Each structure stands twice: as structure tokens, then as C-alpha cells.
């Protein structure tokens, strides 16, 4: 089994980013993910280039400005001589954020390709930048936490929660699809194993995917989870069995992926980032023929009573 698809925390760090995955690093065409840590009073600027991005707080809140600004490295706000034009002719979004990925749904900001973006955080925090190369330049927009559909998927020990903040049909993007999945300790998610590595109109989409993990600590100990990917006969023959910890990522260019397993006592979070070459932005999957039958058992079982771990707020927290 290859380890090239399992990127351990800090192994894919680059400059200001704790994790930096772009199409060149992944060896594919579209999907990107960056994780940015900002200290109190910190800020970071970047050019979006040929990709659209969603700025998603993992912990803490921030201000996102997009427009014709200067780019630079992470630094502290208020430094002598600091200048930024970002937002003067663009948009500014205040993101309330959240304490952690295990504490609530968050608001977010969409920023288009061919723009400059500045992220600043008074209290500091950790922020995911989910990206996809694209053709259309859509307007910058704010996504309210109260508008994020929270879905309970599966039943029994296959129960999990999906926060569909950037799902196809939920929030408009050109190519980017992004969702959050939360799995209670002891449960399996991304199950039955499924794939989306071929274009089969009406049946399956061709999508590259990144899984970014965080594992909830319990009783003073860090948790672990497990991710499995098996070859589907297409693409690069991706074959992964990984013990994942907070900050790890798994690249899935192809293959049957699942299960994602949460160890007992430790809830598992993962952020899915997807994009592909299809003319239609959609998430169509095929279940593994040996395991798809598990879906037929779900109607006879209740959803795990621990779910939802939390619900989207009903008001606008801005």
C-alpha cells in the first residue's frame, strides 16, 4: 500500500500554511486545500489565481477582504508601514467562526478566481481554504451558518452528520464541492465504499478528492481514526490504509474510498474537497458492488442518538 497519498500533519506544510495541497503537488488537475494558522492579531494575503476558494473557519473567526490588494506573507496586524488595498474596491466579510469543528456549524466566505484576498483574525484561529481551478469568475459572497443544510446520513453504527456548506445544489461554485462530515466515536462513515473516478452521465462523476482530518481528544488523550482506499481499476490504482490524526490529509485521485473509522470515544471530523473536469457540477457516486447491500439494512435501524452533534444556528450571527 502506498504512503504517497497519506500526508501526515506538518509533512505538507509550506510557508504560512500548515497544509498546502495544490494540483501540482497532488498530481491532478483541479482540487486544492490550504490550512492557515493565524496568531492573535495575525493576517495573511494571497492571490486566488486560476482557482475559486471558500474560506472556512476551523477554529476562531476572521475578517475576509477581497479586491485589488497587495499580497504578502503572514504577519501581525498593526505593524508599522502595513498597507493593504484589499477590500477598497471589493467585498469585506466578517466571519463569526466557531470554537472548534466539534462545536458548531460555521459561516464562510466564497472568493473568486483572479482576485486578491486578505484574512485577518483579532483572536487568532485556524482556517481552511478549499479551492478548485475553474473557468467562471463568480461574485464574492458570504455563507451564513444558519443556511448550511445539516444532513444525518446512514443509521446505526454507520450514522454520521454531513454539513453541506459547499455541496452541489446548496451553494453556487463553478467547480468546487466541499462538505464537512462528523462521525461519532465507534462509527464508520464513507461507507459503503464508493467511488467517483469515471464520467458516466447520470450515474457517476469524475472528481478528485481531499480528506482533511481532525480527531476529538478525550480524557486528555489525542485520538486516531482510520481511512481505507482500494483500487477501482481506474487511474493510479490508489491503495491506502492510514491511521489518521488531527491535521492529516489523504489524497484520493481514484479508487473505492471508505470506510472512515472513528475510534471509540473519539469523534472524527473530515473536510471533503472535490473538483473535476465534468461539464456539470455534481456529486454522483457508485457503491462498491460487494458492500452496497448495507444500505438495505438502514431503514430497520435508528440513527445514532448522539447525532446531530450540533445543528446550524437559526439566526444570522454577523
Short mmCIF file of N, CA and C in Angstrom, two decimals, residues 75-211:
data_model
loop_
_atom_site.label_atom_id
_atom_site.label_comp_id
_atom_site.label_asym_id
_atom_site.label_seq_id
_atom_site.Cartn_x
_atom_site.Cartn_y
_atom_site.Cartn_z
N UNK A 75 1.60 37.90 8.90
CA UNK A 75 2.24 38.84 9.81
C UNK A 75 1.23 39.31 10.83
N UNK A 76 1.62 40.23 11.68
CA UNK A 76 0.71 40.75 12.70
C UNK A 76 0.08 42.04 12.22
N UNK A 77 -1.21 42.19 12.49
CA UNK A 77 -1.89 43.41 12.11
C UNK A 77 -1.32 44.57 12.91
N UNK A 78 -1.29 45.73 12.29
CA UNK A 78 -0.84 46.90 13.02
C UNK A 78 0.63 47.16 12.94
N UNK A 79 1.39 46.37 12.16
CA UNK A 79 2.81 46.62 12.04
C UNK A 79 3.06 47.94 11.34
N UNK A 80 4.15 48.59 11.69
CA UNK A 80 4.49 49.86 11.09
C UNK A 80 4.64 49.69 9.58
N UNK A 81 4.02 50.60 8.82
CA UNK A 81 4.15 50.55 7.38
C UNK A 81 3.24 49.55 6.69
N UNK A 82 2.37 48.88 7.45
CA UNK A 82 1.48 47.89 6.84
C UNK A 82 0.49 48.57 5.91
N UNK A 83 0.35 48.05 4.71
CA UNK A 83 -0.63 48.58 3.77
C UNK A 83 -1.38 47.44 3.12
N UNK A 84 -2.62 47.68 2.82
CA UNK A 84 -3.40 46.71 2.06
C UNK A 84 -4.56 47.42 1.40
N UNK A 85 -4.71 47.25 0.11
CA UNK A 85 -5.82 47.84 -0.62
C UNK A 85 -6.98 46.87 -0.76
N UNK A 86 -6.77 45.61 -0.31
CA UNK A 86 -7.82 44.61 -0.47
C UNK A 86 -9.08 45.08 0.22
N UNK A 87 -10.19 45.01 -0.45
CA UNK A 87 -11.46 45.41 0.12
C UNK A 87 -11.85 46.82 -0.26
N UNK A 88 -10.90 47.69 -0.69
CA UNK A 88 -11.24 49.06 -1.03
C UNK A 88 -12.17 49.10 -2.23
N UNK A 89 -11.98 48.18 -3.18
CA UNK A 89 -12.86 48.12 -4.33
C UNK A 89 -13.55 46.76 -4.40
N UNK A 90 -13.52 46.02 -3.33
CA UNK A 90 -14.09 44.68 -3.33
C UNK A 90 -15.10 44.49 -2.22
N UNK A 91 -15.05 43.32 -1.58
CA UNK A 91 -16.01 42.95 -0.55
C UNK A 91 -15.30 42.65 0.76
N UNK A 92 -16.01 42.87 1.87
CA UNK A 92 -15.50 42.51 3.19
C UNK A 92 -16.54 41.66 3.90
N UNK A 93 -16.09 40.54 4.49
CA UNK A 93 -16.99 39.64 5.19
C UNK A 93 -16.45 39.37 6.59
N UNK A 94 -17.29 39.53 7.59
CA UNK A 94 -16.94 39.21 8.97
C UNK A 94 -17.44 37.80 9.27
N UNK A 95 -16.52 36.89 9.54
CA UNK A 95 -16.89 35.50 9.84
C UNK A 95 -16.81 35.29 11.34
N UNK A 96 -17.95 34.94 11.94
CA UNK A 96 -18.00 34.68 13.38
C UNK A 96 -17.18 33.45 13.73
N UNK A 97 -17.22 32.43 12.86
CA UNK A 97 -16.44 31.22 13.10
C UNK A 97 -17.03 30.38 14.22
N UNK A 98 -16.16 29.62 14.88
CA UNK A 98 -16.60 28.70 15.92
C UNK A 98 -15.41 28.34 16.80
N UNK A 99 -15.71 27.69 17.92
CA UNK A 99 -14.64 27.29 18.83
C UNK A 99 -13.81 26.16 18.24
N UNK A 100 -14.47 25.19 17.64
CA UNK A 100 -13.78 24.06 17.00
C UNK A 100 -14.73 23.40 16.03
N UNK A 101 -14.23 22.48 15.24
CA UNK A 101 -15.08 21.77 14.28
C UNK A 101 -16.09 20.88 14.98
N UNK A 102 -15.88 20.60 16.25
CA UNK A 102 -16.80 19.74 17.01
C UNK A 102 -17.83 20.54 17.80
N UNK A 103 -17.83 21.88 17.65
CA UNK A 103 -18.71 22.70 18.48
C UNK A 103 -19.84 23.36 17.71
N UNK A 104 -19.79 23.41 16.38
CA UNK A 104 -20.88 24.06 15.68
C UNK A 104 -20.62 24.22 14.20
N UNK A 105 -21.70 24.54 13.48
CA UNK A 105 -21.60 24.91 12.07
C UNK A 105 -21.02 26.32 12.00
N UNK A 106 -20.27 26.62 10.96
CA UNK A 106 -19.67 27.94 10.83
C UNK A 106 -20.18 28.66 9.58
N UNK A 107 -20.06 29.99 9.62
CA UNK A 107 -20.24 30.75 8.41
C UNK A 107 -18.95 30.70 7.59
N UNK A 108 -18.97 31.21 6.38
CA UNK A 108 -17.82 31.08 5.49
C UNK A 108 -17.90 32.16 4.43
N UNK A 109 -16.84 32.29 3.64
CA UNK A 109 -16.80 33.28 2.56
C UNK A 109 -16.29 32.63 1.29
N UNK A 110 -16.95 32.93 0.18
CA UNK A 110 -16.52 32.50 -1.14
C UNK A 110 -15.78 33.65 -1.80
N UNK A 111 -14.59 33.35 -2.36
CA UNK A 111 -13.84 34.37 -3.08
C UNK A 111 -13.50 33.83 -4.47
N UNK A 112 -13.59 34.67 -5.50
CA UNK A 112 -13.47 34.19 -6.88
C UNK A 112 -12.03 34.09 -7.36
N UNK A 113 -11.85 33.51 -8.50
CA UNK A 113 -10.55 33.47 -9.16
C UNK A 113 -10.15 34.89 -9.56
N UNK A 114 -8.86 35.10 -9.84
CA UNK A 114 -8.35 36.38 -10.31
C UNK A 114 -8.65 37.52 -9.34
N UNK A 115 -8.41 37.26 -8.07
CA UNK A 115 -8.65 38.27 -7.04
C UNK A 115 -7.52 38.22 -6.02
N UNK A 116 -7.46 39.23 -5.15
CA UNK A 116 -6.56 39.23 -4.01
C UNK A 116 -7.40 39.17 -2.74
N UNK A 117 -6.93 38.40 -1.76
CA UNK A 117 -7.69 38.16 -0.54
C UNK A 117 -6.81 38.44 0.67
N UNK A 118 -7.39 39.05 1.67
CA UNK A 118 -6.70 39.27 2.94
C UNK A 118 -7.57 38.69 4.06
N UNK A 119 -6.97 37.83 4.87
CA UNK A 119 -7.64 37.22 6.01
C UNK A 119 -6.98 37.76 7.27
N UNK A 120 -7.76 38.30 8.20
CA UNK A 120 -7.22 38.84 9.45
C UNK A 120 -8.05 38.32 10.61
N UNK A 121 -7.39 38.03 11.73
CA UNK A 121 -8.09 37.48 12.89
C UNK A 121 -7.60 38.16 14.16
N UNK A 122 -8.51 38.84 14.86
CA UNK A 122 -8.14 39.51 16.09
C UNK A 122 -7.75 38.55 17.19
N UNK A 123 -8.49 37.46 17.33
CA UNK A 123 -8.23 36.50 18.40
C UNK A 123 -7.37 35.33 17.93
N UNK A 124 -7.10 35.24 16.63
CA UNK A 124 -6.35 34.11 16.09
C UNK A 124 -7.25 32.93 15.79
N UNK A 125 -6.74 31.98 15.04
CA UNK A 125 -7.54 30.81 14.71
C UNK A 125 -6.91 29.98 13.63
N UNK A 126 -7.65 28.98 13.20
CA UNK A 126 -7.22 28.03 12.17
C UNK A 126 -8.27 28.04 11.08
N UNK A 127 -7.83 28.20 9.82
CA UNK A 127 -8.77 28.42 8.72
C UNK A 127 -8.42 27.52 7.54
N UNK A 128 -9.45 26.88 6.99
CA UNK A 128 -9.26 26.06 5.79
C UNK A 128 -9.59 26.89 4.57
N UNK A 129 -8.76 26.75 3.55
CA UNK A 129 -9.01 27.38 2.26
C UNK A 129 -9.22 26.25 1.26
N UNK A 130 -10.46 26.03 0.87
CA UNK A 130 -10.80 24.96 -0.05
C UNK A 130 -10.89 25.55 -1.45
N UNK A 131 -10.16 24.96 -2.41
CA UNK A 131 -10.08 25.58 -3.72
C UNK A 131 -10.24 24.62 -4.88
N UNK A 132 -10.56 25.20 -6.03
CA UNK A 132 -10.68 24.41 -7.26
C UNK A 132 -10.38 25.31 -8.45
N UNK A 133 -9.52 24.82 -9.36
CA UNK A 133 -9.33 25.53 -10.62
C UNK A 133 -10.67 25.62 -11.35
N UNK A 134 -10.91 26.75 -11.98
CA UNK A 134 -12.22 26.95 -12.59
C UNK A 134 -12.11 27.89 -13.77
N UNK A 135 -13.20 28.02 -14.51
CA UNK A 135 -13.26 28.90 -15.67
C UNK A 135 -14.06 30.17 -15.37
N UNK A 136 -15.20 30.03 -14.75
CA UNK A 136 -16.06 31.20 -14.50
C UNK A 136 -15.60 31.98 -13.27
N UNK A 137 -15.77 33.29 -13.33
CA UNK A 137 -15.48 34.15 -12.19
C UNK A 137 -16.80 34.60 -11.58
N UNK A 138 -17.19 33.93 -10.49
CA UNK A 138 -18.44 34.23 -9.81
C UNK A 138 -18.21 35.33 -8.77
N UNK A 139 -19.26 36.00 -8.31
CA UNK A 139 -19.08 37.07 -7.32
C UNK A 139 -18.70 36.53 -5.94
N UNK A 140 -17.93 37.33 -5.20
CA UNK A 140 -17.63 37.01 -3.81
C UNK A 140 -18.93 37.04 -3.02
N UNK A 141 -19.06 36.11 -2.06
CA UNK A 141 -20.30 36.01 -1.30
C UNK A 141 -20.05 35.52 0.12
N UNK A 142 -20.99 35.85 1.00
CA UNK A 142 -20.99 35.36 2.38
C UNK A 142 -21.93 34.18 2.50
N UNK A 143 -21.51 33.12 3.21
CA UNK A 143 -22.37 31.99 3.50
C UNK A 143 -22.70 31.95 4.98
N UNK A 144 -23.96 32.13 5.32
CA UNK A 144 -24.37 32.16 6.72
C UNK A 144 -24.46 30.75 7.30
N UNK A 145 -24.05 30.60 8.55
CA UNK A 145 -24.13 29.29 9.21
C UNK A 145 -25.56 28.77 9.25
N UNK A 146 -26.51 29.69 9.44
CA UNK A 146 -27.91 29.26 9.53
C UNK A 146 -28.44 28.67 8.24
N UNK A 147 -27.76 28.94 7.12
CA UNK A 147 -28.22 28.43 5.82
C UNK A 147 -27.55 27.12 5.43
N UNK A 148 -26.66 26.59 6.26
CA UNK A 148 -25.96 25.35 5.92
C UNK A 148 -26.87 24.16 6.21
N UNK A 149 -27.22 23.36 5.20
CA UNK A 149 -28.04 22.17 5.45
C UNK A 149 -27.24 21.13 6.24
N UNK A 150 -27.81 20.68 7.35
CA UNK A 150 -27.18 19.64 8.17
C UNK A 150 -27.95 18.34 7.92
N UNK A 151 -27.24 17.36 7.37
CA UNK A 151 -27.84 16.09 6.97
C UNK A 151 -27.35 14.96 7.87
N UNK A 152 -28.27 14.10 8.29
CA UNK A 152 -27.89 12.88 9.00
C UNK A 152 -27.96 11.73 8.01
N UNK A 153 -26.81 11.11 7.77
CA UNK A 153 -26.70 10.09 6.73
C UNK A 153 -26.41 8.73 7.36
N UNK A 154 -27.08 7.70 6.88
CA UNK A 154 -26.90 6.36 7.44
C UNK A 154 -27.65 6.18 8.75
N UNK A 155 -27.59 4.96 9.30
CA UNK A 155 -28.21 4.67 10.59
C UNK A 155 -27.29 3.73 11.36
N UNK A 156 -27.65 3.42 12.60
CA UNK A 156 -26.86 2.50 13.41
C UNK A 156 -25.42 2.96 13.51
N UNK A 157 -24.48 2.01 13.40
CA UNK A 157 -23.06 2.39 13.51
C UNK A 157 -22.49 2.91 12.19
N UNK A 158 -23.36 3.14 11.21
CA UNK A 158 -22.97 3.88 10.00
C UNK A 158 -23.51 5.30 10.02
N UNK A 159 -24.04 5.75 11.15
CA UNK A 159 -24.58 7.11 11.26
C UNK A 159 -23.47 8.14 11.25
N UNK A 160 -23.69 9.23 10.51
CA UNK A 160 -22.78 10.36 10.53
C UNK A 160 -23.55 11.63 10.20
N UNK A 161 -22.92 12.76 10.44
CA UNK A 161 -23.50 14.06 10.18
C UNK A 161 -22.73 14.73 9.05
N UNK A 162 -23.46 15.32 8.10
CA UNK A 162 -22.83 16.00 6.98
C UNK A 162 -23.30 17.45 6.96
N UNK A 163 -22.35 18.37 7.03
CA UNK A 163 -22.64 19.79 6.90
C UNK A 163 -22.38 20.20 5.46
N UNK A 164 -23.45 20.40 4.70
CA UNK A 164 -23.34 20.60 3.26
C UNK A 164 -23.16 22.07 2.89
N UNK A 165 -22.11 22.70 3.43
CA UNK A 165 -21.93 24.13 3.21
C UNK A 165 -21.60 24.46 1.76
N UNK A 166 -20.82 23.60 1.09
CA UNK A 166 -20.42 23.86 -0.29
C UNK A 166 -20.80 22.73 -1.21
N UNK A 167 -21.90 22.06 -0.90
CA UNK A 167 -22.34 20.93 -1.74
C UNK A 167 -22.94 21.43 -3.04
N UNK A 168 -22.88 20.60 -4.07
CA UNK A 168 -23.56 20.92 -5.32
C UNK A 168 -25.06 21.03 -5.05
N UNK A 169 -25.68 22.08 -5.56
CA UNK A 169 -27.09 22.27 -5.31
C UNK A 169 -27.40 23.03 -4.04
N UNK A 170 -26.37 23.29 -3.22
CA UNK A 170 -26.57 24.03 -1.97
C UNK A 170 -25.99 25.44 -2.05
N UNK A 171 -24.76 25.54 -2.58
CA UNK A 171 -24.08 26.83 -2.68
C UNK A 171 -23.40 26.87 -4.05
N UNK A 172 -23.59 27.96 -4.78
CA UNK A 172 -23.08 28.02 -6.15
C UNK A 172 -21.58 28.22 -6.19
N UNK A 173 -20.90 27.35 -6.91
CA UNK A 173 -19.50 27.48 -7.28
C UNK A 173 -19.39 27.07 -8.74
N UNK A 174 -18.23 27.27 -9.34
CA UNK A 174 -18.04 26.82 -10.71
C UNK A 174 -17.71 25.33 -10.73
N UNK A 175 -16.67 24.92 -9.95
CA UNK A 175 -16.29 23.51 -9.91
C UNK A 175 -16.19 22.95 -8.49
N UNK A 176 -15.93 23.80 -7.53
CA UNK A 176 -15.65 23.36 -6.16
C UNK A 176 -16.87 22.73 -5.49
N UNK A 177 -16.64 21.58 -4.86
CA UNK A 177 -17.62 20.94 -3.98
C UNK A 177 -16.91 20.68 -2.65
N UNK A 178 -17.52 21.08 -1.53
CA UNK A 178 -16.88 20.88 -0.23
C UNK A 178 -17.94 20.67 0.84
N UNK A 179 -17.72 19.68 1.69
CA UNK A 179 -18.64 19.38 2.80
C UNK A 179 -17.81 18.96 4.01
N UNK A 180 -18.45 19.01 5.19
CA UNK A 180 -17.85 18.51 6.42
C UNK A 180 -18.61 17.27 6.88
N UNK A 181 -17.89 16.28 7.40
CA UNK A 181 -18.51 15.06 7.91
C UNK A 181 -18.04 14.84 9.34
N UNK A 182 -18.97 14.55 10.24
CA UNK A 182 -18.67 14.27 11.64
C UNK A 182 -19.20 12.88 11.99
N UNK A 183 -18.34 12.06 12.54
CA UNK A 183 -18.67 10.67 12.83
C UNK A 183 -18.48 10.41 14.32
N UNK A 184 -19.53 10.02 15.05
CA UNK A 184 -19.37 9.71 16.48
C UNK A 184 -18.39 8.57 16.70
N UNK A 185 -17.73 8.57 17.85
CA UNK A 185 -16.77 7.53 18.18
C UNK A 185 -17.35 6.13 18.03
N UNK A 186 -16.61 5.24 17.37
CA UNK A 186 -17.03 3.86 17.17
C UNK A 186 -17.80 3.62 15.89
N UNK A 187 -18.16 4.69 15.16
CA UNK A 187 -18.94 4.54 13.93
C UNK A 187 -18.05 4.52 12.69
N UNK A 188 -18.62 4.00 11.61
CA UNK A 188 -17.98 4.01 10.29
C UNK A 188 -18.74 4.99 9.41
N UNK A 189 -17.99 5.83 8.68
CA UNK A 189 -18.62 6.67 7.67
C UNK A 189 -17.88 6.51 6.36
N UNK A 190 -18.30 7.27 5.33
CA UNK A 190 -17.85 6.99 3.96
C UNK A 190 -18.04 5.50 3.68
N UNK A 191 -19.21 5.01 4.11
CA UNK A 191 -19.50 3.58 3.97
C UNK A 191 -20.93 3.41 3.54
N UNK A 192 -21.25 2.54 2.57
CA UNK A 192 -20.34 1.60 1.94
C UNK A 192 -19.27 2.30 1.10
N UNK A 193 -18.14 1.61 0.83
CA UNK A 193 -17.12 2.22 -0.02
C UNK A 193 -17.73 2.63 -1.35
N UNK A 194 -17.30 3.75 -1.87
CA UNK A 194 -17.87 4.27 -3.10
C UNK A 194 -16.76 4.92 -3.92
N UNK A 195 -17.07 5.27 -5.13
CA UNK A 195 -16.07 5.91 -5.98
C UNK A 195 -16.72 6.93 -6.89
N UNK A 196 -15.87 7.83 -7.40
CA UNK A 196 -16.29 8.81 -8.40
C UNK A 196 -15.06 9.16 -9.24
N UNK A 197 -14.56 8.16 -9.97
CA UNK A 197 -13.35 8.36 -10.77
C UNK A 197 -13.58 8.13 -12.27
N UNK A 198 -14.84 8.01 -12.68
CA UNK A 198 -15.19 7.89 -14.09
C UNK A 198 -16.36 8.81 -14.40
N UNK A 199 -16.39 9.30 -15.63
CA UNK A 199 -17.54 10.09 -16.06
C UNK A 199 -18.56 9.16 -16.71
N UNK A 200 -19.66 8.94 -15.99
CA UNK A 200 -20.77 8.13 -16.50
C UNK A 200 -22.02 9.00 -16.36
N UNK A 201 -22.44 9.69 -17.38
CA UNK A 201 -23.55 10.64 -17.27
C UNK A 201 -24.76 10.06 -16.55
N UNK A 202 -25.21 10.80 -15.54
CA UNK A 202 -26.36 10.39 -14.76
C UNK A 202 -26.09 9.33 -13.73
N UNK A 203 -24.84 8.80 -13.69
CA UNK A 203 -24.53 7.70 -12.78
C UNK A 203 -23.31 7.97 -11.91
N UNK A 204 -22.27 8.56 -12.47
CA UNK A 204 -21.04 8.75 -11.72
C UNK A 204 -20.30 9.99 -12.24
N UNK A 205 -19.79 10.78 -11.30
CA UNK A 205 -18.99 11.95 -11.64
C UNK A 205 -17.51 11.60 -11.54
N UNK A 206 -16.68 12.33 -12.27
CA UNK A 206 -15.23 12.20 -12.15
C UNK A 206 -14.74 13.35 -11.26
N UNK A 207 -14.35 13.02 -10.05
CA UNK A 207 -13.97 14.03 -9.06
C UNK A 207 -12.72 13.61 -8.31
N UNK A 208 -11.73 14.48 -8.24
CA UNK A 208 -10.60 14.31 -7.32
C UNK A 208 -11.08 14.70 -5.92
N UNK A 209 -10.48 14.10 -4.90
CA UNK A 209 -10.96 14.41 -3.54
C UNK A 209 -9.82 14.45 -2.54
N UNK A 210 -9.92 15.41 -1.62
CA UNK A 210 -9.02 15.53 -0.48
C UNK A 210 -9.84 15.32 0.79
N UNK A 211 -9.33 14.47 1.67
CA UNK A 211 -9.88 14.34 3.02
C UNK A 211 -8.91 15.01 3.99
#
